[in-house]
């Protein structure tokens, strides 16, 4: 049944259809105001589900889409899904509000922008609230596509199109991997329903398809969430308008991969591969992203790599949390905290990163640049933006009293804990996990400081700025202010989120553990003098030292040269693909039909001879054959002789005569085999065609002489002989294997009796198989019309039209 | 009732003949072609639904009982295809009004077109392998006439290649029929099915099966028999290219479907392995071609080849899921190829060139065309929930079921590159800096939009309405997997 819930999920799509109309007919009002209504209503609607999902609750509504293929649109709201739904609609509302001030209603194609944005919103809701994997996949691809459209929104810019293509290729590649992974899972469990699959998870674990399915799904998740080495698309995606970067490319879409990993955790977490892959790639991305962020000079570039890095961090926590599923209950199970930390950080990241993007957008909007080498000293000119930047960045750096500090501490704690995990040989190299985490956090701290201090402190360089800087309009600051307010609020009252959102989401990720009791998550600032506190102190001290050193030195890029390795790999492989495919095609697609025949005939004879002798089908059965009479022998010689002349003659006239001889000899064969009417037909045809050929040749230019120089082609000779040989050999074998009486006896018997004709051939032609003849007449008719129009109708030009 | 079965052939046949009598009255030609195509759609849809509820329909032509006379067999597969054929013929005819040129219209263009449809429909419906050959001849002759129609220089050059290759393949076809008749003594496909299964593992039948694979592979542009296709599909006017790309290779593919399920279903180890390998290589070579060129027509033409690989992969996988996938894909591919060709035709009209380097920023003046292209491009790549997806999904499911994981992987990579090849057209031709102002553009494309919108809507319906199509597709796949029903319908289960 199609319920309100389904309607809520597809509401953005419906609204997307209305947007162009609103844009066209109500141009006075910024279209964004109409659009804003959608996420606000949806946000309040999804808030009403909070009581339903508390504990381990969930709501499920099924609408049958293609039940025959097992594809049903099952809307499923549980803790994890609702968390995302609230993020999507909540951040969505703020982003739309922000965009109203960011995008000028006179200059921009608002109809396109909001259509894409709503398309994305609907797809993302559908993705996170679907129980059916195929429907999930459908929405997954729509998010990739809407992201593509939004990145290429300023479509005249070369870089936008480059970034759009890159993101599309990488995320759709992941999408296709995901599809195959889903199909493999379903082929074992027999269902596309996530609930059903989780019930059959034991079956899957024993299947040889377990590992391939897992790898494919991780490929999908990693590409979407910009994990190393697939992260390369995200920085280029920053060509999109800043509201889009804030929304898709930091707060929501890139978290679809994380959503998927979380969703699949109960299915795959039993495997050591899962633990190592998710944790390993997460940490690798974390450190790679943070290092790359330091090298950036574009504010959005810093934020892009920072997003890459933070996504890695969330994933690594989820990976570590997989360890929790090796325990039977929540008691004595410290690893559940890693999952809690992942979810908590996911929320925190959305709040501070969203505000930072919007802040950067405001700076870009008011100064005309995002280059930190040109910026500086904006503190007094843009005090509100500065406040936002400080709160957002300090939270990201993991400083108290902001929410980022809390989740960073939890992250350190879970990394320290996981180093002691007794399985998967974590004990041997597990100590690396907290070390990597800590090192990456130092770099994170450094770029957070860059973000604030390089932009807002120091000397203002007005001559380098395209426009005269001033504070952004209030409307543009409202959304980031709301977000930083949340950063502070969550920092002080983190536990308001615990029972409402975090614990239900944990229950979705660890459903079996959730049955055994409450997770007992309690988030607070002061844990005592624990390792994680010392780690934070270390981060601040070392980070400050590096930041100051770098600032003094001011040669950051010499120390950390821009690493383009993976970008180059992407560019080169695309270029190489274009080049080599073009080379391959122009090598064999010569446009000459004789070359094509060499390929076609070679393939044909090789395949046929191979099968003829390979299967043992070759037989020659002479028993049923009539002995060759002298007449026939002579006729055959004439036949062979005339075809040889036809091949080797250099004169048209001789060729036509040889052809005529060939035809008349065949007619003589018909006479010998007592088929006078066939012989007559053949004679007529031959006479007409020879005459026609002669007539035509009369009008031809004498190009035949030029052909005299043509050399003998051994390859062509071998191929043509083999073709003839193959046809003959198969013919002999076929006539030697007559397995059944032919239906021709029926024609002999009934020709006169039923059809009233003594000439069997005629009766076959006009009665038994009269339909063939009808169509053959049509063939002749078409041929003559075709020739007529070919002669009469000669349009000019050879260009493609 | 069973006489209705001849109508999908008879209507275009008579329509084409009648049109010969007033060649110079262009308006009358158009109206007549349009009306008869509408009727054809109606009849086909009627037949399709009738067969779904009443089972396979047969028509013994001239009243001569099977297997002696020629029999038409209307099962779901055949009528699904004739219906789809009629559904794409109509918009392409409409598209021709504004693009093909009055001169061509005066020289029997619509008659050739109708004869082509008659031949194609006949090939789908016939239950007699020699009659299949004859139907091929009808559609080929019509295509020869169409490809050279107008006689421009490039058309003549490519039509020469096209005609020569097809004449050779027709010769192989007749030779194959002769071999088959020598061994089995019959031409009726149902009886062939019986006799071949009675003969069991007779090796000569495998050889003949491979010969037929080559014959139909030549028509269907299977690797390595596709060389004639790129040139001959890209030189004629758009409307002709569209009907070729939509239908002609599909007849070859359909014939492989039919012969490899109804007739050659005994010794599948050799034949279906060959088919599997060829289908995979066809996908690869198709995408390589699609990426290699910067000419929008050629990009599309090579995408025709990719689809051949996809669909035959379903046949090679030989299970009902794969067949369901192959049929969905086949039907949708007819529609989407027609749509894309028409869109590209409109694009070329507007830009005045088929070279990507010479176009840009079409979105500015032609937003509708832009979005039609974008949707079609996604549908082509099998992005859900558009029409290409159900087929692709079920091909993956069926392929995985058969254990052909490597080919599934090849298919996915090919899909991605298909998307790449067409998105490049989107990025460069439709997005980007507009190269021409509205005034500079080479003609209006307004009259070309209705058929495009119709075809894209049809494609979308095939995705969203996959459930509505499912009973038909399922029943078509059922006859392929279990040809018993087909044989019984034709021979009455007693011979």
Coordinates of N, CA, C and O in Angstrom, one line a residue, chain B residues 232-306:
Chain B
X232 N 27.2 1.5 -42.2 CA 25.9 1.5 -42.8 C 24.8 2.1 -41.9 O 23.8 2.6 -42.5
X233 N 25.0 2.1 -40.6 CA 24.0 2.7 -39.8 C 24.2 4.2 -39.6 O 23.3 4.9 -39.2
X234 N 25.4 4.7 -39.9 CA 25.6 6.1 -39.6 C 25.5 7.0 -40.8 O 25.4 8.2 -40.7
X235 N 25.5 6.4 -42.0 CA 25.4 7.3 -43.2 C 24.0 7.7 -43.6 O 23.8 8.8 -44.1
X236 N 23.0 6.8 -43.5 CA 21.7 7.2 -44.0 C 21.0 8.3 -43.1 O 21.5 8.6 -42.0
X237 N 20.0 9.0 -43.6 CA 19.3 10.0 -42.8 C 18.9 9.4 -41.4 O 18.7 8.2 -41.3
X238 N 18.8 10.3 -40.4 CA 18.5 9.9 -39.1 C 17.4 8.9 -38.9 O 17.5 7.9 -38.2
X239 N 16.2 9.2 -39.6 CA 15.1 8.3 -39.4 C 15.4 6.9 -39.9 O 15.0 5.9 -39.2
X240 N 16.1 6.8 -40.9 CA 16.5 5.4 -41.4 C 17.5 4.8 -40.5 O 17.3 3.6 -40.1
X241 N 18.5 5.5 -40.1 CA 19.4 5.0 -39.1 C 18.7 4.5 -37.9 O 19.0 3.5 -37.3
X242 N 17.7 5.3 -37.4 CA 17.0 5.0 -36.2 C 16.2 3.6 -36.4 O 16.3 2.8 -35.5
X243 N 15.6 3.5 -37.5 CA 14.8 2.2 -37.6 C 15.8 1.0 -37.8 O 15.5 -0.1 -37.2
X244 N 16.9 1.3 -38.4 CA 17.9 0.2 -38.5 C 18.4 -0.2 -37.1 O 18.4 -1.3 -36.8
X245 N 18.8 0.9 -36.4 CA 19.5 0.6 -35.1 C 18.5 0.0 -34.2 O 18.8 -0.9 -33.4
X246 N 17.2 0.4 -34.3 CA 16.2 -0.2 -33.4 C 15.9 -1.6 -33.7 O 15.8 -2.4 -32.9
X247 N 15.8 -1.9 -35.0 CA 15.2 -3.2 -35.4 C 16.1 -4.2 -36.0 O 16.0 -5.4 -35.7
X248 N 17.0 -3.8 -36.9 CA 17.6 -4.8 -37.8 C 18.5 -5.8 -37.0 O 18.3 -7.0 -37.2
X249 N 19.3 -5.3 -36.1 CA 20.1 -6.2 -35.4 C 19.2 -7.1 -34.5 O 19.5 -8.2 -34.2
X250 N 18.1 -6.5 -34.1 CA 17.2 -7.3 -33.2 C 16.6 -8.5 -33.8 O 16.3 -9.5 -33.2
X251 N 16.4 -8.4 -35.2 CA 15.9 -9.6 -35.9 C 16.9 -10.7 -35.8 O 16.5 -11.9 -35.6
X252 N 18.2 -10.4 -36.0 CA 19.2 -11.4 -35.9 C 19.2 -12.0 -34.5 O 19.3 -13.2 -34.3
X253 N 19.1 -11.1 -33.5 CA 19.2 -11.6 -32.1 C 18.0 -12.4 -31.8 O 18.1 -13.5 -31.2
X254 N 16.8 -12.0 -32.3 CA 15.6 -12.8 -32.1 C 15.8 -14.2 -32.7 O 15.4 -15.2 -32.1
X255 N 16.4 -14.2 -33.9 CA 16.5 -15.5 -34.5 C 17.4 -16.4 -33.7 O 17.2 -17.6 -33.6
X256 N 18.4 -15.8 -33.1 CA 19.3 -16.7 -32.2 C 18.5 -17.1 -31.0 O 18.5 -18.3 -30.6
X257 N 17.7 -16.2 -30.4 CA 16.8 -16.6 -29.3 C 16.0 -17.8 -29.7 O 15.9 -18.8 -29.0
X258 N 15.3 -17.7 -30.9 CA 14.4 -18.7 -31.3 C 15.1 -20.0 -31.6 O 14.7 -21.1 -31.1
X259 N 16.1 -20.0 -32.5 CA 16.7 -21.2 -32.9 C 17.4 -21.9 -31.7 O 17.4 -23.1 -31.6
X260 N 18.1 -21.0 -30.9 CA 18.8 -21.6 -29.8 C 18.0 -22.1 -28.7 O 18.5 -22.8 -27.8
X261 N 16.7 -21.7 -28.6 CA 15.9 -22.3 -27.6 C 15.0 -23.4 -28.1 O 14.9 -24.5 -27.5
X262 N 14.4 -23.1 -29.3 CA 13.4 -24.1 -29.8 C 14.1 -25.3 -30.5 O 13.8 -26.4 -30.2
X263 N 15.1 -25.0 -31.3 CA 15.7 -26.0 -32.1 C 17.0 -26.6 -31.5 O 17.0 -27.8 -31.1
X264 N 18.0 -25.8 -31.3 CA 19.3 -26.3 -30.9 C 19.4 -26.2 -29.4 O 20.2 -25.5 -28.8
X265 N 18.6 -27.0 -28.7 CA 18.6 -26.9 -27.2 C 19.1 -28.2 -26.6 O 19.0 -28.4 -25.4
X266 N 19.7 -29.1 -27.4 CA 20.1 -30.4 -26.9 C 21.6 -30.4 -26.4 O 21.8 -30.6 -25.2
X267 N 22.4 -30.1 -27.3 CA 23.9 -30.1 -27.0 C 24.3 -28.6 -26.8 O 24.9 -28.0 -27.6
X268 N 24.1 -28.1 -25.6 CA 24.4 -26.7 -25.4 C 25.8 -26.4 -24.9 O 26.2 -25.3 -24.9
X269 N 26.5 -27.5 -24.6 CA 27.9 -27.2 -24.0 C 28.7 -26.4 -25.0 O 29.3 -25.4 -24.6
X270 N 28.8 -26.9 -26.3 CA 29.6 -26.2 -27.2 C 29.0 -24.9 -27.7 O 29.6 -23.8 -27.5
X271 N 27.8 -25.0 -28.1 CA 27.2 -23.8 -28.8 C 27.1 -22.6 -27.8 O 27.4 -21.5 -28.1
X272 N 26.6 -22.9 -26.6 CA 26.3 -21.8 -25.6 C 27.6 -21.3 -25.0 O 27.7 -20.1 -24.6
X273 N 28.7 -22.1 -25.0 CA 30.0 -21.6 -24.6 C 30.5 -20.6 -25.6 O 31.0 -19.5 -25.3
X274 N 30.4 -21.0 -26.9 CA 30.8 -20.1 -27.9 C 30.0 -18.7 -27.8 O 30.6 -17.7 -27.8
X275 N 28.7 -18.9 -27.6 CA 27.9 -17.7 -27.5 C 28.3 -16.8 -26.4 O 28.3 -15.6 -26.5
X276 N 28.6 -17.5 -25.2 CA 29.0 -16.8 -24.0 C 30.2 -15.9 -24.3 O 30.3 -14.7 -24.0
X277 N 31.2 -16.6 -24.9 CA 32.5 -15.9 -25.2 C 32.3 -14.7 -26.1 O 32.7 -13.6 -25.9
X278 N 31.5 -15.1 -27.2 CA 31.3 -14.0 -28.2 C 30.5 -12.8 -27.6 O 30.8 -11.7 -28.0
X279 N 29.5 -13.1 -26.8 CA 28.8 -12.0 -26.2 C 29.7 -11.1 -25.4 O 29.6 -9.9 -25.5
X280 N 30.5 -11.7 -24.6 CA 31.4 -10.9 -23.8 C 32.3 -10.1 -24.6 O 32.5 -8.9 -24.4
X281 N 32.9 -10.7 -25.7 CA 33.8 -9.9 -26.5 C 33.1 -8.8 -27.3 O 33.6 -7.7 -27.5
X282 N 31.8 -9.1 -27.6 CA 31.0 -8.1 -28.3 C 30.8 -6.9 -27.5 O 30.9 -5.7 -27.9
X283 N 30.5 -7.1 -26.2 CA 30.3 -6.0 -25.3 C 31.6 -5.1 -25.3 O 31.6 -3.9 -25.4
X284 N 32.7 -5.8 -25.2 CA 34.0 -5.1 -25.0 C 34.3 -4.3 -26.3 O 34.6 -3.1 -26.2
X285 N 34.2 -4.9 -27.4 CA 34.5 -4.2 -28.7 C 33.5 -3.1 -28.9 O 33.9 -2.0 -29.4
X286 N 32.3 -3.3 -28.5 CA 31.3 -2.3 -28.7 C 31.6 -1.0 -27.9 O 31.6 0.1 -28.4
X287 N 32.0 -1.2 -26.6 CA 32.3 0.0 -25.8 C 33.6 0.6 -26.3 O 33.7 1.9 -26.3
X288 N 34.5 -0.2 -26.7 CA 35.8 0.4 -27.2 C 35.5 1.3 -28.4 O 36.0 2.5 -28.5
X289 N 34.6 0.8 -29.3 CA 34.2 1.7 -30.4 C 33.5 2.9 -30.0 O 33.7 4.0 -30.5
X290 N 32.6 2.8 -29.0 CA 31.8 3.9 -28.5 C 32.7 5.0 -27.9 O 32.4 6.2 -27.9
X291 N 33.8 4.6 -27.3 CA 34.7 5.5 -26.7 C 35.7 6.1 -27.7 O 36.1 7.3 -27.6
X292 N 35.9 5.3 -28.8 CA 37.0 5.7 -29.7 C 36.6 7.0 -30.5 O 37.5 7.7 -30.9
X293 N 35.4 7.2 -30.8 CA 35.0 8.2 -31.7 C 34.5 9.5 -31.1 O 33.9 9.4 -30.0
X294 N 34.6 10.6 -31.8 CA 34.1 11.9 -31.4 C 32.9 12.3 -32.2 O 32.6 13.5 -32.2
X295 N 32.4 11.4 -33.0 CA 31.2 11.7 -33.8 C 30.0 11.1 -33.2 O 30.0 9.9 -32.9
X296 N 29.0 11.9 -32.9 CA 27.9 11.4 -32.1 C 27.2 10.3 -32.7 O 26.7 9.4 -32.0
X297 N 27.1 10.2 -34.0 CA 26.4 9.1 -34.7 C 27.2 7.8 -34.4 O 26.6 6.8 -34.1
X298 N 28.5 7.9 -34.6 CA 29.3 6.7 -34.4 C 29.3 6.2 -33.0 O 29.2 5.0 -32.7
X299 N 29.2 7.1 -32.1 CA 29.2 6.7 -30.6 C 27.9 5.9 -30.4 O 27.9 4.8 -29.8
X300 N 26.8 6.3 -31.0 CA 25.6 5.6 -30.8 C 25.6 4.3 -31.5 O 25.1 3.2 -31.0
X301 N 26.2 4.3 -32.7 CA 26.2 3.1 -33.5 C 26.9 1.9 -32.8 O 26.5 0.8 -32.7
X302 N 28.1 2.3 -32.2 CA 28.8 1.3 -31.4 C 28.0 0.8 -30.2 O 28.2 -0.3 -29.7
X303 N 27.2 1.7 -29.7 CA 26.4 1.3 -28.5 C 25.3 0.2 -29.0 O 24.9 -0.6 -28.1
X304 N 25.0 0.3 -30.2 CA 24.1 -0.8 -30.7 C 24.8 -2.2 -30.5 O 24.2 -3.1 -30.1
X305 N 26.1 -2.2 -30.8 CA 26.8 -3.4 -30.7 C 26.9 -3.9 -29.3 O 26.8 -5.1 -29.0
X306 N 27.1 -3.0 -28.4 CA 27.2 -3.4 -27.0 C 25.9 -4.1 -26.5 O 26.0 -5.2 -25.9

